[in-house]
PDB file of C-alpha atoms in Angstrom:
ATOM      1  CA  MET A   6       0.000   0.000   0.000  1.00  0.00           C
ATOM      2  CA  THR A   7       1.368   3.423  -0.926  1.00  0.00           C
ATOM      3  CA  GLU A   8       1.448   6.338   1.497  1.00  0.00           C
ATOM      4  CA  ASP A   9      -1.285   8.063  -0.503  1.00  0.00           C
ATOM      5  CA  GLU A  10      -3.488   4.975  -0.265  1.00  0.00           C
ATOM      6  CA  ALA A  11      -2.938   4.724   3.485  1.00  0.00           C
ATOM      7  CA  THR A  12      -4.058   8.322   4.104  1.00  0.00           C
ATOM      8  CA  ARG A  13      -6.939   8.423   1.620  1.00  0.00           C
ATOM      9  CA  PRO A  14     -10.391   8.603   3.365  1.00  0.00           C
ATOM     10  CA  GLU A  15     -12.299   5.339   3.243  1.00  0.00           C
ATOM     11  CA  VAL A  16     -15.074   5.363   0.663  1.00  0.00           C
ATOM     12  CA  SER A  17     -17.976   2.964   0.998  1.00  0.00           C
ATOM     13  CA  ALA A  18     -18.463   0.670  -1.954  1.00  0.00           C
ATOM     14  CA  ASP A  19     -22.211   0.577  -1.178  1.00  0.00           C
ATOM     15  CA  PRO A  20     -24.017   3.657  -2.542  1.00  0.00           C
ATOM     16  CA  ALA A  21     -27.060   2.840  -0.394  1.00  0.00           C
ATOM     17  CA  ALA A  22     -24.955   2.957   2.773  1.00  0.00           C
ATOM     18  CA  THR A  23     -23.440   6.265   1.685  1.00  0.00           C
ATOM     19  CA  GLY A  24     -26.917   7.670   0.984  1.00  0.00           C
ATOM     20  CA  ALA A  25     -28.191   6.503   4.369  1.00  0.00           C
ATOM     21  CA  ALA A  26     -25.328   8.165   6.210  1.00  0.00           C
ATOM     22  CA  ALA A  27     -25.884  11.409   4.306  1.00  0.00           C
ATOM     23  CA  ALA A  28     -29.602  11.351   5.119  1.00  0.00           C
ATOM     24  CA  VAL A  29     -28.906  10.852   8.826  1.00  0.00           C
ATOM     25  CA  ARG A  30     -26.388  13.726   8.795  1.00  0.00           C
ATOM     26  CA  ARG A  31     -28.887  15.953   7.012  1.00  0.00           C
ATOM     27  CA  TRP A  32     -31.587  15.027   9.545  1.00  0.00           C
ATOM     28  CA  ARG A  33     -29.386  15.888  12.510  1.00  0.00           C
ATOM     29  CA  ALA A  34     -28.362  19.174  10.905  1.00  0.00           C
ATOM     30  CA  VAL A  35     -31.910  20.486  10.395  1.00  0.00           C
ATOM     31  CA  ALA A  36     -33.659  18.883  13.375  1.00  0.00           C
ATOM     32  CA  THR A  37     -32.497  21.572  15.803  1.00  0.00           C
ATOM     33  CA  ASP A  38     -34.097  24.419  13.828  1.00  0.00           C
ATOM     34  CA  PRO A  39     -37.167  25.601  15.804  1.00  0.00           C
ATOM     35  CA  ASP A  40     -39.089  26.007  12.526  1.00  0.00           C
ATOM     36  CA  THR A  41     -38.528  22.380  11.546  1.00  0.00           C
ATOM     37  CA  VAL A  42     -41.605  20.131  11.714  1.00  0.00           C
ATOM     38  CA  LEU A  43     -41.574  16.363  12.195  1.00  0.00           C
ATOM     39  CA  LEU A  44     -43.711  14.491   9.661  1.00  0.00           C
ATOM     40  CA  ASP A  45     -44.383  11.179  11.335  1.00  0.00           C
ATOM     41  CA  GLY A  46     -45.531   8.462   8.945  1.00  0.00           C
ATOM     42  CA  PHE A  47     -46.250   8.016   5.253  1.00  0.00           C
ATOM     43  CA  HIS A  48     -49.575   9.882   5.268  1.00  0.00           C
ATOM     44  CA  ALA A  49     -48.071  12.963   6.932  1.00  0.00           C
ATOM     45  CA  LEU A  50     -45.320  13.070   4.303  1.00  0.00           C
ATOM     46  CA  LYS A  51     -47.849  12.456   1.498  1.00  0.00           C
ATOM     47  CA  HIS A  52     -50.092  15.338   2.524  1.00  0.00           C
ATOM     48  CA  ALA A  53     -47.209  17.697   3.219  1.00  0.00           C
ATOM     49  CA  LEU A  54     -45.849  17.136  -0.290  1.00  0.00           C
ATOM     50  CA  ARG A  55     -49.276  17.500  -1.898  1.00  0.00           C
ATOM     51  CA  PHE A  56     -49.813  20.875  -0.251  1.00  0.00           C
ATOM     52  CA  GLY A  57     -46.430  22.385  -0.969  1.00  0.00           C
ATOM     53  CA  ALA A  58     -44.349  21.816   2.171  1.00  0.00           C
ATOM     54  CA  ALA A  59     -40.608  22.332   1.883  1.00  0.00           C
ATOM     55  CA  VAL A  60     -39.410  18.873   2.936  1.00  0.00           C
ATOM     56  CA  HIS A  61     -35.773  18.910   4.060  1.00  0.00           C
ATOM     57  CA  VAL A  62     -35.188  15.165   4.383  1.00  0.00           C
ATOM     58  CA  ALA A  63     -37.307  11.999   4.275  1.00  0.00           C
ATOM     59  CA  VAL A  64     -36.244   8.553   5.487  1.00  0.00           C
ATOM     60  CA  THR A  65     -37.681   5.077   5.766  1.00  0.00           C
ATOM     61  CA  ALA A  66     -36.570   1.715   7.101  1.00  0.00           C
ATOM     62  CA  ASP A  67     -38.152  -0.047   4.108  1.00  0.00           C
ATOM     63  CA  LYS A  68     -38.100   1.893   0.854  1.00  0.00           C
ATOM     64  CA  ASP A  69     -39.742  -0.864  -1.180  1.00  0.00           C
ATOM     65  CA  ALA A  70     -42.700  -0.914   1.231  1.00  0.00           C
ATOM     66  CA  THR A  71     -42.910   2.885   1.088  1.00  0.00           C
ATOM     67  CA  LEU A  72     -43.036   2.887  -2.697  1.00  0.00           C
ATOM     68  CA  ARG A  73     -45.690   0.174  -2.650  1.00  0.00           C
ATOM     69  CA  LEU A  74     -47.770   2.388  -0.346  1.00  0.00           C
ATOM     70  CA  ALA A  75     -47.306   5.257  -2.769  1.00  0.00           C
ATOM     71  CA  ALA A  76     -48.384   3.077  -5.688  1.00  0.00           C
ATOM     72  CA  ASP A  77     -51.557   2.138  -3.798  1.00  0.00           C
ATOM     73  CA  LEU A  78     -52.418   5.429  -2.102  1.00  0.00           C
ATOM     74  CA  ALA A  79     -50.553   8.303  -3.762  1.00  0.00           C
ATOM     75  CA  THR A  80     -49.869   7.622  -7.424  1.00  0.00           C
ATOM     76  CA  ASP A  81     -49.461  11.376  -7.934  1.00  0.00           C
ATOM     77  CA  LEU A  82     -46.305  11.241  -5.813  1.00  0.00           C
ATOM     78  CA  THR A  83     -44.609   8.018  -6.925  1.00  0.00           C
ATOM     79  CA  ALA A  84     -42.177   9.757  -9.269  1.00  0.00           C
ATOM     80  CA  ASP A  85     -41.169  12.221  -6.544  1.00  0.00           C
ATOM     81  CA  LEU A  86     -40.883   9.798  -3.637  1.00  0.00           C
ATOM     82  CA  GLY A  87     -38.399   7.437  -5.284  1.00  0.00           C
ATOM     83  CA  PRO A  88     -35.454   9.850  -5.352  1.00  0.00           C
ATOM     84  CA  ARG A  89     -36.614  11.845  -2.328  1.00  0.00           C
ATOM     85  CA  VAL A  90     -36.853   9.105   0.338  1.00  0.00           C
ATOM     86  CA  ALA A  91     -33.636   7.559   1.660  1.00  0.00           C
ATOM     87  CA  GLU A  92     -33.572   4.094   3.208  1.00  0.00           C
ATOM     88  CA  ILE A  93     -31.760   3.880   6.528  1.00  0.00           C
ATOM     89  CA  PRO A  94     -31.382   0.994   9.002  1.00  0.00           C
ATOM     90  CA  VAL A  95     -34.285   0.632  11.414  1.00  0.00           C
ATOM     91  CA  GLY A  96     -31.871   1.154  14.312  1.00  0.00           C
ATOM     92  CA  ALA A  97     -30.850   4.522  12.878  1.00  0.00           C
ATOM     93  CA  LEU A  98     -34.512   5.467  12.445  1.00  0.00           C
ATOM     94  CA  ARG A  99     -35.166   4.656  16.112  1.00  0.00           C
ATOM     95  CA  GLU A 100     -32.378   7.050  17.051  1.00  0.00           C
ATOM     96  CA  LEU A 101     -33.944   9.871  15.029  1.00  0.00           C
ATOM     97  CA  VAL A 102     -37.555   9.607  16.206  1.00  0.00           C
ATOM     98  CA  ALA A 103     -38.981   8.860  19.632  1.00  0.00           C
ATOM     99  CA  ARG A 104     -41.471   6.337  18.262  1.00  0.00           C
ATOM    100  CA  VAL A 105     -41.237   4.722  14.844  1.00  0.00           C
ATOM    101  CA  HIS A 106     -44.495   5.026  12.908  1.00  0.00           C
ATOM    102  CA  PRO A 107     -46.016   1.720  11.691  1.00  0.00           C
ATOM    103  CA  THR A 108     -45.199   2.782   8.106  1.00  0.00           C
ATOM    104  CA  ALA A 109     -41.528   3.246   9.122  1.00  0.00           C
ATOM    105  CA  VAL A 110     -41.472   6.646   7.396  1.00  0.00           C
ATOM    106  CA  ALA A 111     -40.398   9.971   8.872  1.00  0.00           C
ATOM    107  CA  ALA A 112     -39.451  13.345   7.443  1.00  0.00           C
ATOM    108  CA  LEU A 113     -38.519  16.868   8.457  1.00  0.00           C
ATOM    109  CA  ALA A 114     -40.060  19.903   6.777  1.00  0.00           C
ATOM    110  CA  ALA A 115     -40.131  23.664   7.180  1.00  0.00           C
ATOM    111  CA  ARG A 116     -43.063  25.050   9.141  1.00  0.00           C
ATOM    112  CA  SER A 117     -45.506  27.123   7.088  1.00  0.00           C
ATOM    113  CA  ASP A 118     -44.696  30.825   7.090  1.00  0.00           C
ATOM    114  CA  ARG A 119     -46.420  32.472  10.052  1.00  0.00           C
ATOM    115  CA  GLU A 120     -46.869  35.874   8.436  1.00  0.00           C
ATOM    116  CA  ALA A 121     -48.428  34.323   5.337  1.00  0.00           C
ATOM    117  CA  ASN A 122     -50.790  32.281   7.512  1.00  0.00           C
ATOM    118  CA  LEU A 123     -51.847  35.303   9.552  1.00  0.00           C
ATOM    119  CA  ALA A 124     -52.461  37.269   6.367  1.00  0.00           C
ATOM    120  CA  ALA A 125     -54.619  34.448   4.962  1.00  0.00           C
ATOM    121  CA  LEU A 126     -56.617  34.264   8.195  1.00  0.00           C
ATOM    122  CA  ALA A 127     -57.238  38.014   8.249  1.00  0.00           C
ATOM    123  CA  ARG A 128     -58.024  38.475   4.555  1.00  0.00           C
ATOM    124  CA  LEU A 129     -61.501  39.772   3.719  1.00  0.00           C
ATOM    125  CA  PRO A 130     -63.924  39.039   2.166  1.00  0.00           C
ATOM    126  CA  ARG A 131     -63.739  35.511   3.556  1.00  0.00           C
ATOM    127  CA  GLN A 132     -65.555  32.663   1.777  1.00  0.00           C
ATOM    128  CA  ALA A 133     -65.038  29.984   4.425  1.00  0.00           C
ATOM    129  CA  PRO A 134     -64.967  30.190   8.227  1.00  0.00           C
ATOM    130  CA  VAL A 135     -62.041  30.140  10.614  1.00  0.00           C
ATOM    131  CA  VAL A 136     -62.127  27.539  13.388  1.00  0.00           C
ATOM    132  CA  VAL A 137     -60.975  28.876  16.767  1.00  0.00           C
ATOM    133  CA  LEU A 138     -59.988  26.426  19.498  1.00  0.00           C
ATOM    134  CA  ASP A 139     -60.032  28.333  22.760  1.00  0.00           C
ATOM    135  CA  ASN A 140     -57.325  26.985  25.066  1.00  0.00           C
ATOM    136  CA  PRO A 141     -57.428  23.348  23.879  1.00  0.00           C
ATOM    137  CA  ARG A 142     -55.834  20.776  26.197  1.00  0.00           C
ATOM    138  CA  ASN A 143     -55.253  17.735  23.974  1.00  0.00           C
ATOM    139  CA  LEU A 144     -52.808  17.788  21.061  1.00  0.00           C
ATOM    140  CA  GLY A 145     -54.451  14.774  19.445  1.00  0.00           C
ATOM    141  CA  ASN A 146     -57.755  16.647  19.321  1.00  0.00           C
ATOM    142  CA  VAL A 147     -56.027  19.698  17.856  1.00  0.00           C
ATOM    143  CA  GLY A 148     -54.580  17.595  15.042  1.00  0.00           C
ATOM    144  CA  ALA A 149     -57.914  15.902  14.396  1.00  0.00           C
ATOM    145  CA  VAL A 150     -59.603  19.317  14.107  1.00  0.00           C
ATOM    146  CA  ILE A 151     -56.959  20.507  11.639  1.00  0.00           C
ATOM    147  CA  ARG A 152     -57.584  17.379   9.564  1.00  0.00           C
ATOM    148  CA  LEU A 153     -61.312  18.185   9.530  1.00  0.00           C
ATOM    149  CA  ALA A 154     -60.663  21.823   8.642  1.00  0.00           C
ATOM    150  CA  ALA A 155     -58.494  20.776   5.702  1.00  0.00           C
ATOM    151  CA  GLY A 156     -61.158  18.362   4.507  1.00  0.00           C
ATOM    152  CA  PHE A 157     -63.903  20.980   4.624  1.00  0.00           C
ATOM    153  CA  GLY A 158     -61.704  23.600   2.971  1.00  0.00           C
ATOM    154  CA  VAL A 159     -62.121  26.237   5.670  1.00  0.00           C
ATOM    155  CA  THR A 160     -59.814  29.228   5.888  1.00  0.00           C
ATOM    156  CA  GLY A 161     -57.805  27.946   8.831  1.00  0.00           C
ATOM    157  CA  VAL A 162     -57.508  26.951  12.465  1.00  0.00           C
ATOM    158  CA  ILE A 163     -56.463  29.252  15.303  1.00  0.00           C
ATOM    159  CA  THR A 164     -55.654  28.121  18.813  1.00  0.00           C
ATOM    160  CA  THR A 165     -55.365  30.230  21.936  1.00  0.00           C
ATOM    161  CA  GLY A 166     -53.549  29.152  25.076  1.00  0.00           C
ATOM    162  CA  ASP A 167     -50.237  27.436  25.645  1.00  0.00           C
ATOM    163  CA  LEU A 168     -50.433  24.391  23.332  1.00  0.00           C
ATOM    164  CA  ASP A 169     -48.466  24.661  20.092  1.00  0.00           C
ATOM    165  CA  PRO A 170     -50.720  23.519  17.209  1.00  0.00           C
ATOM    166  CA  TRP A 171     -47.548  22.582  15.280  1.00  0.00           C
ATOM    167  CA  HIS A 172     -46.360  20.206  18.005  1.00  0.00           C
ATOM    168  CA  PRO A 173     -45.310  16.807  16.543  1.00  0.00           C
ATOM    169  CA  ASN A 174     -48.253  15.075  18.254  1.00  0.00           C
ATOM    170  CA  ALA A 175     -50.707  17.468  16.594  1.00  0.00           C
ATOM    171  CA  VAL A 176     -49.029  17.101  13.209  1.00  0.00           C
ATOM    172  CA  ARG A 177     -49.130  13.316  13.595  1.00  0.00           C
ATOM    173  CA  SER A 178     -52.859  13.210  14.371  1.00  0.00           C
ATOM    174  CA  GLY A 179     -53.486  15.772  11.636  1.00  0.00           C
ATOM    175  CA  ALA A 180     -51.739  13.498   9.098  1.00  0.00           C
ATOM    176  CA  GLY A 181     -49.620  16.395   7.805  1.00  0.00           C
ATOM    177  CA  LEU A 182     -52.657  18.435   6.745  1.00  0.00           C
ATOM    178  CA  HIS A 183     -51.373  21.512   8.571  1.00  0.00           C
ATOM    179  CA  TYR A 184     -50.015  22.472   5.141  1.00  0.00           C
ATOM    180  CA  ALA A 185     -53.483  22.349   3.577  1.00  0.00           C
ATOM    181  CA  THR A 186     -54.885  25.209   5.672  1.00  0.00           C
ATOM    182  CA  ALA A 187     -53.628  28.130   7.776  1.00  0.00           C
ATOM    183  CA  VAL A 188     -52.764  26.970  11.308  1.00  0.00           C
ATOM    184  CA  GLU A 189     -51.600  29.479  13.922  1.00  0.00           C
ATOM    185  CA  ARG A 190     -51.732  30.308  17.615  1.00  0.00           C
ATOM    186  CA  THR A 191     -52.790  33.785  18.783  1.00  0.00           C
ATOM    187  CA  THR A 192     -54.231  35.463  21.844  1.00  0.00           C
ATOM    188  CA  ALA A 193     -57.951  35.971  22.320  1.00  0.00           C
ATOM    189  CA  THR A 194     -57.445  39.656  21.566  1.00  0.00           C
ATOM    190  CA  GLY A 195     -55.425  38.885  18.446  1.00  0.00           C
ATOM    191  CA  LEU A 196     -58.110  37.045  16.503  1.00  0.00           C
ATOM    192  CA  PRO A 197     -58.728  38.137  12.900  1.00  0.00           C
ATOM    193  CA  PRO A 198     -61.840  40.146  12.002  1.00  0.00           C
ATOM    194  CA  GLY A 199     -65.201  38.455  11.663  1.00  0.00           C
ATOM    195  CA  PRO A 200     -68.306  37.695  13.730  1.00  0.00           C
ATOM    196  CA  LEU A 201     -67.795  35.200  16.559  1.00  0.00           C
ATOM    197  CA  TYR A 202     -70.168  32.231  16.619  1.00  0.00           C
ATOM    198  CA  VAL A 203     -69.509  30.505  19.915  1.00  0.00           C
ATOM    199  CA  LEU A 204     -70.507  26.914  20.633  1.00  0.00           C
ATOM    200  CA  ASP A 205     -72.248  26.911  24.003  1.00  0.00           C
ATOM    201  CA  PRO A 206     -74.815  24.596  25.623  1.00  0.00           C
ATOM    202  CA  GLU A 207     -77.055  27.601  26.296  1.00  0.00           C
ATOM    203  CA  GLY A 208     -76.983  28.779  22.692  1.00  0.00           C
ATOM    204  CA  LYS A 209     -79.596  28.576  19.962  1.00  0.00           C
ATOM    205  CA  ASP A 210     -79.960  25.220  18.201  1.00  0.00           C
ATOM    206  CA  ILE A 211     -77.431  25.245  15.377  1.00  0.00           C
ATOM    207  CA  ARG A 212     -80.026  23.772  13.013  1.00  0.00           C
ATOM    208  CA  ALA A 213     -81.915  27.055  13.215  1.00  0.00           C
ATOM    209  CA  THR A 214     -78.784  29.124  12.607  1.00  0.00           C
ATOM    210  CA  GLU A 215     -76.957  29.983   9.410  1.00  0.00           C
ATOM    211  CA  LEU A 216     -73.211  30.204   9.929  1.00  0.00           C
ATOM    212  CA  PRO A 217     -71.852  32.986   7.703  1.00  0.00           C
ATOM    213  CA  ASP A 218     -68.847  32.274   5.524  1.00  0.00           C
ATOM    214  CA  ASP A 219     -66.775  34.946   7.278  1.00  0.00           C
ATOM    215  CA  ALA A 220     -67.477  33.607  10.788  1.00  0.00           C
ATOM    216  CA  LEU A 221     -64.964  32.750  13.455  1.00  0.00           C
ATOM    217  CA  ILE A 222     -66.458  29.562  14.924  1.00  0.00           C
ATOM    218  CA  VAL A 223     -65.240  29.225  18.491  1.00  0.00           C
ATOM    219  CA  PHE A 224     -64.970  25.947  20.401  1.00  0.00           C
ATOM    220  CA  GLY A 225     -63.874  25.498  23.998  1.00  0.00           C
ATOM    221  CA  SER A 226     -62.342  22.482  25.686  1.00  0.00           C
ATOM    222  CA  GLU A 227     -64.637  19.655  26.787  1.00  0.00           C
ATOM    223  CA  ARG A 228     -64.064  20.418  30.441  1.00  0.00           C
ATOM    224  CA  HIS A 229     -64.060  24.212  30.637  1.00  0.00           C
ATOM    225  CA  GLY A 230     -65.844  25.412  27.503  1.00  0.00           C
ATOM    226  CA  VAL A 231     -65.208  28.815  25.947  1.00  0.00           C
ATOM    227  CA  SER A 232     -63.679  31.589  28.029  1.00  0.00           C
ATOM    228  CA  GLY A 233     -65.937  34.317  29.335  1.00  0.00           C
ATOM    229  CA  GLU A 234     -63.995  36.861  27.302  1.00  0.00           C
ATOM    230  CA  LEU A 235     -64.847  35.248  23.961  1.00  0.00           C
ATOM    231  CA  ARG A 236     -68.345  34.279  25.061  1.00  0.00           C
ATOM    232  CA  ASP A 237     -69.096  37.910  25.851  1.00  0.00           C
ATOM    233  CA  ARG A 238     -67.910  38.960  22.398  1.00  0.00           C
ATOM    234  CA  ALA A 239     -70.102  36.444  20.571  1.00  0.00           C
ATOM    235  CA  ALA A 240     -72.383  37.586  17.771  1.00  0.00           C
ATOM    236  CA  GLU A 241     -74.331  34.385  18.437  1.00  0.00           C
ATOM    237  CA  LEU A 242     -74.224  31.476  20.872  1.00  0.00           C
ATOM    238  CA  VAL A 243     -75.080  28.214  19.137  1.00  0.00           C
ATOM    239  CA  ALA A 244     -75.549  24.703  20.490  1.00  0.00           C
ATOM    240  CA  LEU A 245     -75.331  21.240  18.981  1.00  0.00           C
ATOM    241  CA  PRO A 246     -78.287  18.917  19.533  1.00  0.00           C
ATOM    242  CA  MET A 247     -77.503  16.471  22.322  1.00  0.00           C
ATOM    243  CA  ARG A 248     -79.452  13.971  24.343  1.00  0.00           C
ATOM    244  CA  ALA A 249     -80.276  14.921  27.929  1.00  0.00           C
ATOM    245  CA  GLN A 250     -77.766  13.766  30.563  1.00  0.00           C
ATOM    246  CA  VAL A 251     -74.955  13.511  27.995  1.00  0.00           C
ATOM    247  CA  SER A 252     -72.414  16.058  29.168  1.00  0.00           C
ATOM    248  CA  SER A 253     -70.447  16.846  26.004  1.00  0.00           C
ATOM    249  CA  TYR A 254     -69.127  15.732  22.643  1.00  0.00           C
ATOM    250  CA  ASN A 255     -65.480  15.196  21.846  1.00  0.00           C
ATOM    251  CA  LEU A 256     -63.937  18.407  20.498  1.00  0.00           C
ATOM    252  CA  ALA A 257     -63.210  17.019  17.033  1.00  0.00           C
ATOM    253  CA  THR A 258     -66.719  15.574  16.833  1.00  0.00           C
ATOM    254  CA  SER A 259     -68.204  18.982  17.665  1.00  0.00           C
ATOM    255  CA  VAL A 260     -66.097  20.661  15.004  1.00  0.00           C
ATOM    256  CA  GLY A 261     -67.050  18.040  12.428  1.00  0.00           C
ATOM    257  CA  MET A 262     -70.772  18.434  13.122  1.00  0.00           C
ATOM    258  CA  THR A 263     -70.537  22.211  12.967  1.00  0.00           C
ATOM    259  CA  LEU A 264     -68.533  22.322   9.742  1.00  0.00           C
ATOM    260  CA  TYR A 265     -70.935  19.866   8.147  1.00  0.00           C
ATOM    261  CA  HIS A 266     -73.799  22.214   9.033  1.00  0.00           C
ATOM    262  CA  TRP A 267     -71.884  25.126   7.469  1.00  0.00           C
ATOM    263  CA  ALA A 268     -71.146  23.123   4.315  1.00  0.00           C
ATOM    264  CA  ALA A 269     -74.742  21.932   4.013  1.00  0.00           C
ATOM    265  CA  THR A 270     -76.232  25.435   4.269  1.00  0.00           C
ATOM    266  CA  SER A 271     -73.583  27.712   2.712  1.00  0.00           C
ATOM    267  CA  ARG A 272     -73.515  28.784  -0.918  1.00  0.00           C
ATOM    268  CA  SER A 273     -69.778  29.435  -0.840  1.00  0.00           C
ATOM    269  CA  PRO A 274     -67.879  28.149  -3.885  1.00  0.00           C
ATOM    270  CA  LEU A 275     -65.283  26.778  -1.455  1.00  0.00           C
ATOM    271  CA  VAL A 276     -67.639  24.152  -0.043  1.00  0.00           C
ATOM    272  CA  PRO A 277     -66.109  20.785  -1.078  1.00  0.00           C
ATOM    273  CA  GLY A 278     -68.011  19.078  -3.866  1.00  0.00           C
ATOM    274  CA  ARG A 279     -69.901  22.193  -4.869  1.00  0.00           C
ATOM    275  CA  PHE A 280     -69.880  22.802  -8.598  1.00  0.00           C
TER     276      PHE A 280
END
């Protein structure tokens, strides 16, 4: 062996191993950025890509299985996912994420631009409501609401309180659909313009109420309801029909029922399925 050969850096003969190491290095480099979002699972990555997220790095412990999922569930993305997703050993994946998703897929993406989201939420005239979650306490419920909001095509979701709606647990339960709508946290005094329609057990039956397209539809937590501050500012208190002696609906269920009522009664061109 020559002196040059002895000092030359070792180069892996396996391109897959080299690609895996590069993906892990890239992950560790961007993971510390506070604006980086964890996309946990194939469906989160799928939706993030469909709705324009800037994905920094995507990894899987089984690339063949990932591409089969894409062929079955996301044919629009198969050409993109092949070169984008790097296969890494399952042990390396366990080091990168706290809990490996059943699809063995994970990715890191840039959070949606806050100023652009706030501008979208405040823009008037508004053709679809904004959902406001007043001091929610469960990140899984927050993500489920965001998934509903994306499906109904509403303007966005605002949370008040100390929970971050972009927390990995919320993004996981929202299946990456944070990128399909405007999701932000504000204070109660920082809400965008629009009439407040507050869900409250003492309100008027929602079936007798038309929710305007520019409404801010406010939901409280199951335990504490909506704050007095927002309740006092309400243009209307509305209630969902509920059997006597049943104390409450799950938050996501309440949002789903309310958005269905809006979609069924609104003439907005943004209502899904309206032609």
